[in-house]
XYZ file of N, CA, C and O in Angstrom:
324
model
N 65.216 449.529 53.858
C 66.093 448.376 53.920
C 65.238 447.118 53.950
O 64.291 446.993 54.726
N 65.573 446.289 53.165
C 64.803 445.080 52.910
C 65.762 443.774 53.681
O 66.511 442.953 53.152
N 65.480 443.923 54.780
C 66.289 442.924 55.816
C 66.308 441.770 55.222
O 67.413 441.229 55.256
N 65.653 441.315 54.799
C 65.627 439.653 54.283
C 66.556 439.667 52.907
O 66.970 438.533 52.666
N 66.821 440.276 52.318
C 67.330 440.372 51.002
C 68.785 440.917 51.947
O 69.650 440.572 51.142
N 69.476 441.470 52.998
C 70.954 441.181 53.073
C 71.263 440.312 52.921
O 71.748 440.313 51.789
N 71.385 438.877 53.577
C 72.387 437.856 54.021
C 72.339 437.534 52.284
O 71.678 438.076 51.399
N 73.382 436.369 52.235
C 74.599 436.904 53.085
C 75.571 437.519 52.884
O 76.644 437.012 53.211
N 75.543 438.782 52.299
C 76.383 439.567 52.079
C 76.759 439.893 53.663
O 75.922 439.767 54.557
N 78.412 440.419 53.947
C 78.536 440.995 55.080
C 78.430 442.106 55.210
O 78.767 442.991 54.424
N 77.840 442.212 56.449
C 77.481 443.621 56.771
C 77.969 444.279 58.574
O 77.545 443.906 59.668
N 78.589 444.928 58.365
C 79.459 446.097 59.043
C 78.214 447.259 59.668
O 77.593 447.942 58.854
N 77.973 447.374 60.995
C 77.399 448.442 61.358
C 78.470 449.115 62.414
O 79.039 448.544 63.345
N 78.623 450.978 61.862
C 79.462 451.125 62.777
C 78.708 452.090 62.952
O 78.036 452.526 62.016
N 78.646 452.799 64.588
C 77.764 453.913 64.988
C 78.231 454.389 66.272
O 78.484 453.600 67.182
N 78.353 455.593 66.384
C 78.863 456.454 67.924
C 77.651 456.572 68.759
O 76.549 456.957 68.369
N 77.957 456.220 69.884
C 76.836 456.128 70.597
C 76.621 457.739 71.421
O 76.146 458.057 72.511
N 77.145 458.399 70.444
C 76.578 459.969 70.975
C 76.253 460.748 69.301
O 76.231 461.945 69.016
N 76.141 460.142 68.857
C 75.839 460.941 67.633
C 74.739 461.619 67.262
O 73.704 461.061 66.898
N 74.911 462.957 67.336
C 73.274 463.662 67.584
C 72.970 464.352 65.861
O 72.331 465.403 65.804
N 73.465 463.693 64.524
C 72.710 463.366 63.201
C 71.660 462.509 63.737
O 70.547 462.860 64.128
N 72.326 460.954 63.694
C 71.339 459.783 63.425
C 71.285 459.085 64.386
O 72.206 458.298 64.607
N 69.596 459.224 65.687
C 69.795 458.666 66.833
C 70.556 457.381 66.708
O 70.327 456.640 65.752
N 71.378 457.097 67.548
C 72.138 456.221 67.813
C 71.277 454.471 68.264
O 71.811 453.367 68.373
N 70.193 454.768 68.388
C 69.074 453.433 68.696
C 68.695 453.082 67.443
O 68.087 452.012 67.463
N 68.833 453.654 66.118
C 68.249 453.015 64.747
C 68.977 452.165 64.510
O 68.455 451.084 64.237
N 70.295 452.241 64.506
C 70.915 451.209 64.331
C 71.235 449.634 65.185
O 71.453 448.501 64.754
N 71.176 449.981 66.028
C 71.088 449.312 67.095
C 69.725 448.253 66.338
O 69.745 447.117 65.866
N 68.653 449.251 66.509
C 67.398 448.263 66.289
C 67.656 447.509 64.832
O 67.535 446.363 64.399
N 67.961 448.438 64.462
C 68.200 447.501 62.682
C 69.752 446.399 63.076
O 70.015 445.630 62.151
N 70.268 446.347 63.743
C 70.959 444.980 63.756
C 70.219 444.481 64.553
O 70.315 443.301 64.215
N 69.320 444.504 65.639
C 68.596 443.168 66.132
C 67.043 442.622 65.183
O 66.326 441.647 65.414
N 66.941 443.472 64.301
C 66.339 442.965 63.131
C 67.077 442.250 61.968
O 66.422 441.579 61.171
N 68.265 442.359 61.864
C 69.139 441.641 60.859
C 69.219 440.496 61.878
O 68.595 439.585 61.334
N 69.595 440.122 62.901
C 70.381 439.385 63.693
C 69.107 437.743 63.220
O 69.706 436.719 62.892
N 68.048 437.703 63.232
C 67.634 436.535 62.584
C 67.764 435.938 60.986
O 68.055 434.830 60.534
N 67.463 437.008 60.482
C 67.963 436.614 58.899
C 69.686 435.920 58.813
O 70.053 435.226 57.864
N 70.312 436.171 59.639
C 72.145 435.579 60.121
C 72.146 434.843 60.889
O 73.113 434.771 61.647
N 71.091 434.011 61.010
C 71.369 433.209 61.997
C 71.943 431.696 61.769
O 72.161 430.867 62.653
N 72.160 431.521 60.151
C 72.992 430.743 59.622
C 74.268 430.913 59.414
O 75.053 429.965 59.393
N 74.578 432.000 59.257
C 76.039 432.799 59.239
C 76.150 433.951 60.049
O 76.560 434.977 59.505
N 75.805 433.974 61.469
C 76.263 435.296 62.332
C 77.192 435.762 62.347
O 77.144 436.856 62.909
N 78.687 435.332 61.775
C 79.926 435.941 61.580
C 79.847 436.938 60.456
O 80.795 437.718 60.366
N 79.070 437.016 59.767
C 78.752 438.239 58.264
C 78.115 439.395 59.389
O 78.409 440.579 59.222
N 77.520 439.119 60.161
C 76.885 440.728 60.891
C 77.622 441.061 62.216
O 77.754 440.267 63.148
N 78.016 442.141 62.187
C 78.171 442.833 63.182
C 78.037 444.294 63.270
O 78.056 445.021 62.277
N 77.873 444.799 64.731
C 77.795 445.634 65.261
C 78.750 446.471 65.904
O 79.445 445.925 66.761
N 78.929 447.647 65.680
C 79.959 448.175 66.534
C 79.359 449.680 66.686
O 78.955 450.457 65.822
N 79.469 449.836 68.412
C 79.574 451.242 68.346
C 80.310 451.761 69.616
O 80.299 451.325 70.767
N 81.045 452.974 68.983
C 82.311 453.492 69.249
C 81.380 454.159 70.511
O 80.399 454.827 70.186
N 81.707 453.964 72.003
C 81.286 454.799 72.972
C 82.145 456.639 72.889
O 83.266 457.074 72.627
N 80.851 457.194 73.276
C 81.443 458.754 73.487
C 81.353 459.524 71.580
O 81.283 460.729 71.335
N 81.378 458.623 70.743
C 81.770 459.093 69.219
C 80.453 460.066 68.700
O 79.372 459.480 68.637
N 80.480 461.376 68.363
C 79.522 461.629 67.726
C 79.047 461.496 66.314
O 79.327 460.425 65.776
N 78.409 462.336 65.637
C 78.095 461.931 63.639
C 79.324 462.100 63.140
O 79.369 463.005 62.307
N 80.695 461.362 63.423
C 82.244 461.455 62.900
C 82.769 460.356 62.361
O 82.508 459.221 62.760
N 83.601 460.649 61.350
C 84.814 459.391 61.116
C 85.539 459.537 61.561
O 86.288 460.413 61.128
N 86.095 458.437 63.399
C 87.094 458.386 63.693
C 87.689 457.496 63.336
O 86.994 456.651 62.772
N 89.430 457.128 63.456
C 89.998 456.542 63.587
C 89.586 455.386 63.732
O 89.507 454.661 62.740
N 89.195 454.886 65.083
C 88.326 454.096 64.968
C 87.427 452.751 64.625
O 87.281 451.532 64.717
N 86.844 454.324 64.043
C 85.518 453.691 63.207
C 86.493 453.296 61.606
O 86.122 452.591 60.667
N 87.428 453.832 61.728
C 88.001 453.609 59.938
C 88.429 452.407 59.906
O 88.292 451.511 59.074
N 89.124 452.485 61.190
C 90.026 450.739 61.862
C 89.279 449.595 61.597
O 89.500 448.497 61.087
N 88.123 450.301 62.201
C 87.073 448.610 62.367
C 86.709 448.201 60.999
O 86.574 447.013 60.706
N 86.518 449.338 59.999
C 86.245 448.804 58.521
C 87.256 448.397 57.924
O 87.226 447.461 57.125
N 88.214 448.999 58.210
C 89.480 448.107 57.187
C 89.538 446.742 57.663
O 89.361 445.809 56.879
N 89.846 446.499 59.277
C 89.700 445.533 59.580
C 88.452 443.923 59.169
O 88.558 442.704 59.302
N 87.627 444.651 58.766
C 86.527 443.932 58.322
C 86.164 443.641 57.292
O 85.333 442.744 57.151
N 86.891 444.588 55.850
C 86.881 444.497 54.759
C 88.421 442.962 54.302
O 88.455 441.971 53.572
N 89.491 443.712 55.353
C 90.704 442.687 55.286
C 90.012 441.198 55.297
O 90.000 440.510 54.276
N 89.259 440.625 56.914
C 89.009 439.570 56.779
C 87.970 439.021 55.708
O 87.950 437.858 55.305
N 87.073 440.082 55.292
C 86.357 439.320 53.983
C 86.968 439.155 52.593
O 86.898 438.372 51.646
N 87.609 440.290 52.940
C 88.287 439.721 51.023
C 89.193 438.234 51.399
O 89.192 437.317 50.577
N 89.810 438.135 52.470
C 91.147 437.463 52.680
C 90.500 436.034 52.628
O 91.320 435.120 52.539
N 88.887 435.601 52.678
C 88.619 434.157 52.878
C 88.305 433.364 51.698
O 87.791 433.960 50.751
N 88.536 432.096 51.602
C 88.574 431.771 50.305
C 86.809 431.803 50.423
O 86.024 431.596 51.347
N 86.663 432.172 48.992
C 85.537 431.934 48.092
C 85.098 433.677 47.807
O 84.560 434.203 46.833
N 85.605 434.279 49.149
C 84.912 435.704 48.827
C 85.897 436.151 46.840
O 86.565 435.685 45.917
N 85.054 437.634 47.507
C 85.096 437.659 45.296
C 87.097 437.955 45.412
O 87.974 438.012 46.274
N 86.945 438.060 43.977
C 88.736 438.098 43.530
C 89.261 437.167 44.137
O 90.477 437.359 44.115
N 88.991 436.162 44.726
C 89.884 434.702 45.153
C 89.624 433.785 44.748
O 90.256 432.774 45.055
C-alpha cells in the first residue's frame, strides 16, 4: 500500500477486533499511517472496528459500508453527480 498515493479518495477501514485471519493491529496501524496523508480532509478516512467480530461479514460491518458508500456518492462533486 502506497499511503501517500490514497487521499483523497475515501477510504473505509472495517475490522473485528477478534479476527484470528488478519491480526486485528495491521489495520489499526495502517490507519494511523494514513491518518497524516488526511489531514486536509480527515472526513475521507475512517476506521471502524466491530468489537467481539471475528474474519466475518457481519451485518454490521455491511451497515457501516453502505452507510459510507451512501454519504459519498450523495455529495456534490463525488462521481455520477
Amino acid at each position: 500500500l502506497r499511503r501517500e498515493q490514497c487521499p483523497p479518495t475515501a477510504l473505509l477501514i472495517v475490522h473485528g477486533s477478534r479476527d484470528d485471519v488478519v491480526d486485528p493491529e495491521l489495520p489499526r496501524v495502517d490507519y494511523l499511517e494514513l491518518e497524516p496523508f488526511y489531514a486536509r480532509t480527515p472526513e475521507r478516512l475512517q476506521f471502524v472496528e466491530l468489537t467481539g467480530v471475528r474474519h466475518e461479514l457481519t451485518e454490521d460491518a455491511a451497515a457501516s459500508g453502505r452507510q459510507w458508500i451512501r454519504n459519498w456518492t450523495s455529495m456534490p462533486g463525488a462521481p455520477g453527480r
